[in-house]
Amino acid sequence: MNDDAKQRAGAGLYERKWERFAVNRQGMLMTVGFDLMAPKTRSCRLIDISLGGASFTVGTTIGLPLHYYLSIVGVASRIGCAEVYRNDNRIGVQFIKEIDDELLRMIVRSDYFTGGITGRLKQTERPYMVGVENKVGIGSAIT
């Protein structure tokens, strides 16, 4: 057993190789069959991501192979993934090749600016001029 494997085996439960970032992004999983014909896609919801892996949820895992590509909505690249675990509809993957810092930064920043992860629930927008819509008054064209 080499030194790197010994360090991973002795690592604690909460120690990870890469820092994980919580995100709430829509994504697509693309699988290519043995016939190399039309790829099959299914949607997923990204939960967290790091330089070396991610976790997400899918509607169903039926028919999903162990290797596929992950495409994140708004990002122009596909990331090769190898599945590490499956718990019901939650899947954890390790990237075939680590993504670069700039791509990770772009994913996390765009999620932040679109309001993907917040500490509180989103409030519904209050309509402009509440209660005025149905009132007829001064300056109204309706008499």
PDB file of C-alpha atoms in Angstrom:
ATOM      1  CA  MET A   1       0.000   0.000   0.000  1.00  0.00           C
ATOM      2  CA  ASN A   2       1.491   3.332  -1.031  1.00  0.00           C
ATOM      3  CA  ASP A   3       1.537   6.462   1.148  1.00  0.00           C
ATOM      4  CA  ASP A   4      -1.345   8.142  -0.674  1.00  0.00           C
ATOM      5  CA  ALA A   5      -3.622   5.124  -0.166  1.00  0.00           C
ATOM      6  CA  LYS A   6      -2.654   4.943   3.527  1.00  0.00           C
ATOM      7  CA  GLN A   7      -3.554   8.619   4.013  1.00  0.00           C
ATOM      8  CA  ARG A   8      -6.966   8.134   2.389  1.00  0.00           C
ATOM      9  CA  ALA A   9      -7.665   5.004   4.432  1.00  0.00           C
ATOM     10  CA  GLY A  10      -6.799   6.801   7.665  1.00  0.00           C
ATOM     11  CA  ALA A  11      -8.699   9.960   6.785  1.00  0.00           C
ATOM     12  CA  GLY A  12     -11.515  10.937   9.078  1.00  0.00           C
ATOM     13  CA  LEU A  13     -15.152  10.952   8.119  1.00  0.00           C
ATOM     14  CA  TYR A  14     -15.271  14.669   7.391  1.00  0.00           C
ATOM     15  CA  GLU A  15     -11.908  15.019   5.688  1.00  0.00           C
ATOM     16  CA  ARG A  16     -12.091  15.407   1.933  1.00  0.00           C
ATOM     17  CA  LYS A  17      -9.527  15.881  -0.765  1.00  0.00           C
ATOM     18  CA  TRP A  18     -11.364  18.886  -2.297  1.00  0.00           C
ATOM     19  CA  GLU A  19     -13.516  21.605  -0.810  1.00  0.00           C
ATOM     20  CA  ARG A  20     -17.209  21.159  -1.688  1.00  0.00           C
ATOM     21  CA  PHE A  21     -19.543  24.000  -2.608  1.00  0.00           C
ATOM     22  CA  ALA A  22     -23.310  23.778  -2.188  1.00  0.00           C
ATOM     23  CA  VAL A  23     -25.151  24.703  -5.365  1.00  0.00           C
ATOM     24  CA  ASN A  24     -28.657  24.339  -6.693  1.00  0.00           C
ATOM     25  CA  ARG A  25     -28.269  24.041 -10.450  1.00  0.00           C
ATOM     26  CA  GLN A  26     -30.151  22.192 -13.137  1.00  0.00           C
ATOM     27  CA  GLY A  27     -28.086  19.735 -15.138  1.00  0.00           C
ATOM     28  CA  MET A  28     -28.304  16.991 -17.731  1.00  0.00           C
ATOM     29  CA  LEU A  29     -26.745  13.535 -17.715  1.00  0.00           C
ATOM     30  CA  MET A  30     -25.797  12.238 -21.139  1.00  0.00           C
ATOM     31  CA  THR A  31     -25.147   8.543 -21.671  1.00  0.00           C
ATOM     32  CA  VAL A  32     -23.816   6.944 -24.813  1.00  0.00           C
ATOM     33  CA  GLY A  33     -24.769   3.339 -25.467  1.00  0.00           C
ATOM     34  CA  PHE A  34     -22.695   0.606 -27.058  1.00  0.00           C
ATOM     35  CA  ASP A  35     -24.202   1.378 -30.458  1.00  0.00           C
ATOM     36  CA  LEU A  36     -22.842   4.984 -30.323  1.00  0.00           C
ATOM     37  CA  MET A  37     -26.099   6.183 -31.834  1.00  0.00           C
ATOM     38  CA  ALA A  38     -28.219   8.939 -30.333  1.00  0.00           C
ATOM     39  CA  PRO A  39     -27.139   9.719 -26.768  1.00  0.00           C
ATOM     40  CA  LYS A  40     -29.752   9.467 -24.063  1.00  0.00           C
ATOM     41  CA  THR A  41     -30.248  12.350 -21.646  1.00  0.00           C
ATOM     42  CA  ARG A  42     -32.009  12.831 -18.349  1.00  0.00           C
ATOM     43  CA  SER A  43     -32.262  15.852 -16.115  1.00  0.00           C
ATOM     44  CA  CYS A  44     -30.681  16.156 -12.693  1.00  0.00           C
ATOM     45  CA  ARG A  45     -30.439  18.702  -9.879  1.00  0.00           C
ATOM     46  CA  LEU A  46     -26.873  19.459  -8.778  1.00  0.00           C
ATOM     47  CA  ILE A  47     -26.515  19.567  -4.963  1.00  0.00           C
ATOM     48  CA  ASP A  48     -22.806  20.171  -4.471  1.00  0.00           C
ATOM     49  CA  ILE A  49     -19.641  20.276  -6.522  1.00  0.00           C
ATOM     50  CA  SER A  50     -15.874  20.274  -6.034  1.00  0.00           C
ATOM     51  CA  LEU A  51     -12.822  20.115  -8.281  1.00  0.00           C
ATOM     52  CA  GLY A  52     -12.971  16.320  -8.275  1.00  0.00           C
ATOM     53  CA  GLY A  53     -16.621  15.356  -7.988  1.00  0.00           C
ATOM     54  CA  ALA A  54     -20.245  16.247  -7.410  1.00  0.00           C
ATOM     55  CA  SER A  55     -23.517  14.957  -6.054  1.00  0.00           C
ATOM     56  CA  PHE A  56     -26.956  15.389  -7.564  1.00  0.00           C
ATOM     57  CA  THR A  57     -30.454  13.960  -7.598  1.00  0.00           C
ATOM     58  CA  VAL A  58     -32.322  12.392 -10.495  1.00  0.00           C
ATOM     59  CA  GLY A  59     -35.962  11.404 -10.996  1.00  0.00           C
ATOM     60  CA  THR A  60     -35.026   7.736 -11.329  1.00  0.00           C
ATOM     61  CA  THR A  61     -31.821   5.739 -11.493  1.00  0.00           C
ATOM     62  CA  ILE A  62     -33.352   2.935 -13.568  1.00  0.00           C
ATOM     63  CA  GLY A  63     -31.207   2.281 -16.627  1.00  0.00           C
ATOM     64  CA  LEU A  64     -28.510   4.750 -15.622  1.00  0.00           C
ATOM     65  CA  PRO A  65     -25.013   3.324 -16.273  1.00  0.00           C
ATOM     66  CA  LEU A  66     -21.987   3.928 -14.046  1.00  0.00           C
ATOM     67  CA  HIS A  67     -20.227   6.333 -16.468  1.00  0.00           C
ATOM     68  CA  TYR A  68     -21.762   9.371 -18.183  1.00  0.00           C
ATOM     69  CA  TYR A  69     -21.288  13.049 -18.974  1.00  0.00           C
ATOM     70  CA  LEU A  70     -22.621  15.851 -16.787  1.00  0.00           C
ATOM     71  CA  SER A  71     -23.700  19.098 -18.446  1.00  0.00           C
ATOM     72  CA  ILE A  72     -24.663  22.001 -16.211  1.00  0.00           C
ATOM     73  CA  VAL A  73     -27.209  24.453 -17.564  1.00  0.00           C
ATOM     74  CA  GLY A  74     -25.429  27.681 -18.501  1.00  0.00           C
ATOM     75  CA  VAL A  75     -22.006  26.040 -18.765  1.00  0.00           C
ATOM     76  CA  ALA A  76     -20.665  25.111 -22.191  1.00  0.00           C
ATOM     77  CA  SER A  77     -18.665  22.043 -21.174  1.00  0.00           C
ATOM     78  CA  ARG A  78     -19.394  18.372 -20.516  1.00  0.00           C
ATOM     79  CA  ILE A  79     -17.730  16.699 -17.549  1.00  0.00           C
ATOM     80  CA  GLY A  80     -16.967  12.974 -17.628  1.00  0.00           C
ATOM     81  CA  CYS A  81     -18.194  11.210 -14.471  1.00  0.00           C
ATOM     82  CA  ALA A  82     -17.704   7.853 -12.779  1.00  0.00           C
ATOM     83  CA  GLU A  83     -20.320   6.965 -10.197  1.00  0.00           C
ATOM     84  CA  VAL A  84     -19.126   6.462  -6.618  1.00  0.00           C
ATOM     85  CA  TYR A  85     -22.402   5.885  -4.755  1.00  0.00           C
ATOM     86  CA  ARG A  86     -26.188   5.730  -5.188  1.00  0.00           C
ATOM     87  CA  ASN A  87     -28.664   6.344  -2.376  1.00  0.00           C
ATOM     88  CA  ASP A  88     -32.201   6.195  -3.738  1.00  0.00           C
ATOM     89  CA  ASN A  89     -32.270   9.129  -6.162  1.00  0.00           C
ATOM     90  CA  ARG A  90     -29.103  10.818  -4.892  1.00  0.00           C
ATOM     91  CA  ILE A  91     -25.895  10.047  -6.793  1.00  0.00           C
ATOM     92  CA  GLY A  92     -22.279  10.892  -6.003  1.00  0.00           C
ATOM     93  CA  VAL A  93     -19.703  10.955  -8.777  1.00  0.00           C
ATOM     94  CA  GLN A  94     -16.006  11.463  -9.193  1.00  0.00           C
ATOM     95  CA  PHE A  95     -14.917  13.364 -12.269  1.00  0.00           C
ATOM     96  CA  ILE A  96     -12.794  11.404 -14.738  1.00  0.00           C
ATOM     97  CA  LYS A  97     -10.528  14.447 -14.981  1.00  0.00           C
ATOM     98  CA  GLU A  98     -10.520  17.173 -12.323  1.00  0.00           C
ATOM     99  CA  ILE A  99     -12.188  20.367 -13.474  1.00  0.00           C
ATOM    100  CA  ASP A 100     -10.132  23.538 -13.395  1.00  0.00           C
ATOM    101  CA  ASP A 101     -10.512  26.287 -10.799  1.00  0.00           C
ATOM    102  CA  GLU A 102     -12.004  28.748 -13.274  1.00  0.00           C
ATOM    103  CA  LEU A 103     -14.842  26.410 -14.295  1.00  0.00           C
ATOM    104  CA  LEU A 104     -15.657  25.640 -10.654  1.00  0.00           C
ATOM    105  CA  ARG A 105     -15.609  29.352  -9.807  1.00  0.00           C
ATOM    106  CA  MET A 106     -17.957  30.096 -12.722  1.00  0.00           C
ATOM    107  CA  ILE A 107     -20.451  27.402 -11.624  1.00  0.00           C
ATOM    108  CA  VAL A 108     -20.499  28.530  -7.992  1.00  0.00           C
ATOM    109  CA  ARG A 109     -20.629  32.262  -8.808  1.00  0.00           C
ATOM    110  CA  SER A 110     -23.435  31.919 -11.336  1.00  0.00           C
ATOM    111  CA  ASP A 111     -25.430  29.891  -8.809  1.00  0.00           C
ATOM    112  CA  TYR A 112     -24.906  32.607  -6.216  1.00  0.00           C
ATOM    113  CA  PHE A 113     -25.997  35.392  -8.562  1.00  0.00           C
ATOM    114  CA  THR A 114     -29.111  33.529  -9.704  1.00  0.00           C
ATOM    115  CA  GLY A 115     -30.180  32.887  -6.111  1.00  0.00           C
ATOM    116  CA  GLY A 116     -29.681  29.120  -6.150  1.00  0.00           C
ATOM    117  CA  ILE A 117     -28.595  28.664  -2.529  1.00  0.00           C
ATOM    118  CA  THR A 118     -29.733  31.057   0.149  1.00  0.00           C
ATOM    119  CA  GLY A 119     -30.087  30.842   3.891  1.00  0.00           C
ATOM    120  CA  ARG A 120     -33.779  31.673   3.752  1.00  0.00           C
ATOM    121  CA  LEU A 121     -36.792  30.860   1.635  1.00  0.00           C
ATOM    122  CA  LYS A 122     -37.498  33.039  -1.352  1.00  0.00           C
ATOM    123  CA  GLN A 123     -40.317  35.483  -0.804  1.00  0.00           C
ATOM    124  CA  THR A 124     -42.903  35.972  -3.500  1.00  0.00           C
ATOM    125  CA  GLU A 125     -42.667  39.289  -5.273  1.00  0.00           C
ATOM    126  CA  ARG A 126     -45.170  41.855  -4.199  1.00  0.00           C
ATOM    127  CA  PRO A 127     -47.148  43.175  -7.158  1.00  0.00           C
ATOM    128  CA  TYR A 128     -46.706  46.817  -8.027  1.00  0.00           C
ATOM    129  CA  MET A 129     -49.362  49.100  -6.501  1.00  0.00           C
ATOM    130  CA  VAL A 130     -51.234  46.491  -4.475  1.00  0.00           C
ATOM    131  CA  GLY A 131     -54.973  47.157  -4.226  1.00  0.00           C
ATOM    132  CA  VAL A 132     -54.996  49.956  -6.795  1.00  0.00           C
ATOM    133  CA  GLU A 133     -55.812  47.707  -9.756  1.00  0.00           C
ATOM    134  CA  ASN A 134     -59.522  47.387  -8.970  1.00  0.00           C
ATOM    135  CA  LYS A 135     -60.191  50.880  -7.646  1.00  0.00           C
ATOM    136  CA  VAL A 136     -61.664  53.559  -9.865  1.00  0.00           C
ATOM    137  CA  GLY A 137     -60.709  57.048  -8.814  1.00  0.00           C
ATOM    138  CA  ILE A 138     -59.261  60.361  -9.841  1.00  0.00           C
ATOM    139  CA  GLY A 139     -57.486  60.209 -13.191  1.00  0.00           C
ATOM    140  CA  SER A 140     -59.190  56.977 -14.171  1.00  0.00           C
ATOM    141  CA  ALA A 141     -60.533  56.523 -17.680  1.00  0.00           C
ATOM    142  CA  ILE A 142     -63.361  54.406 -16.292  1.00  0.00           C
ATOM    143  CA  THR A 143     -66.174  56.391 -14.660  1.00  0.00           C
TER     144      THR A 143
END
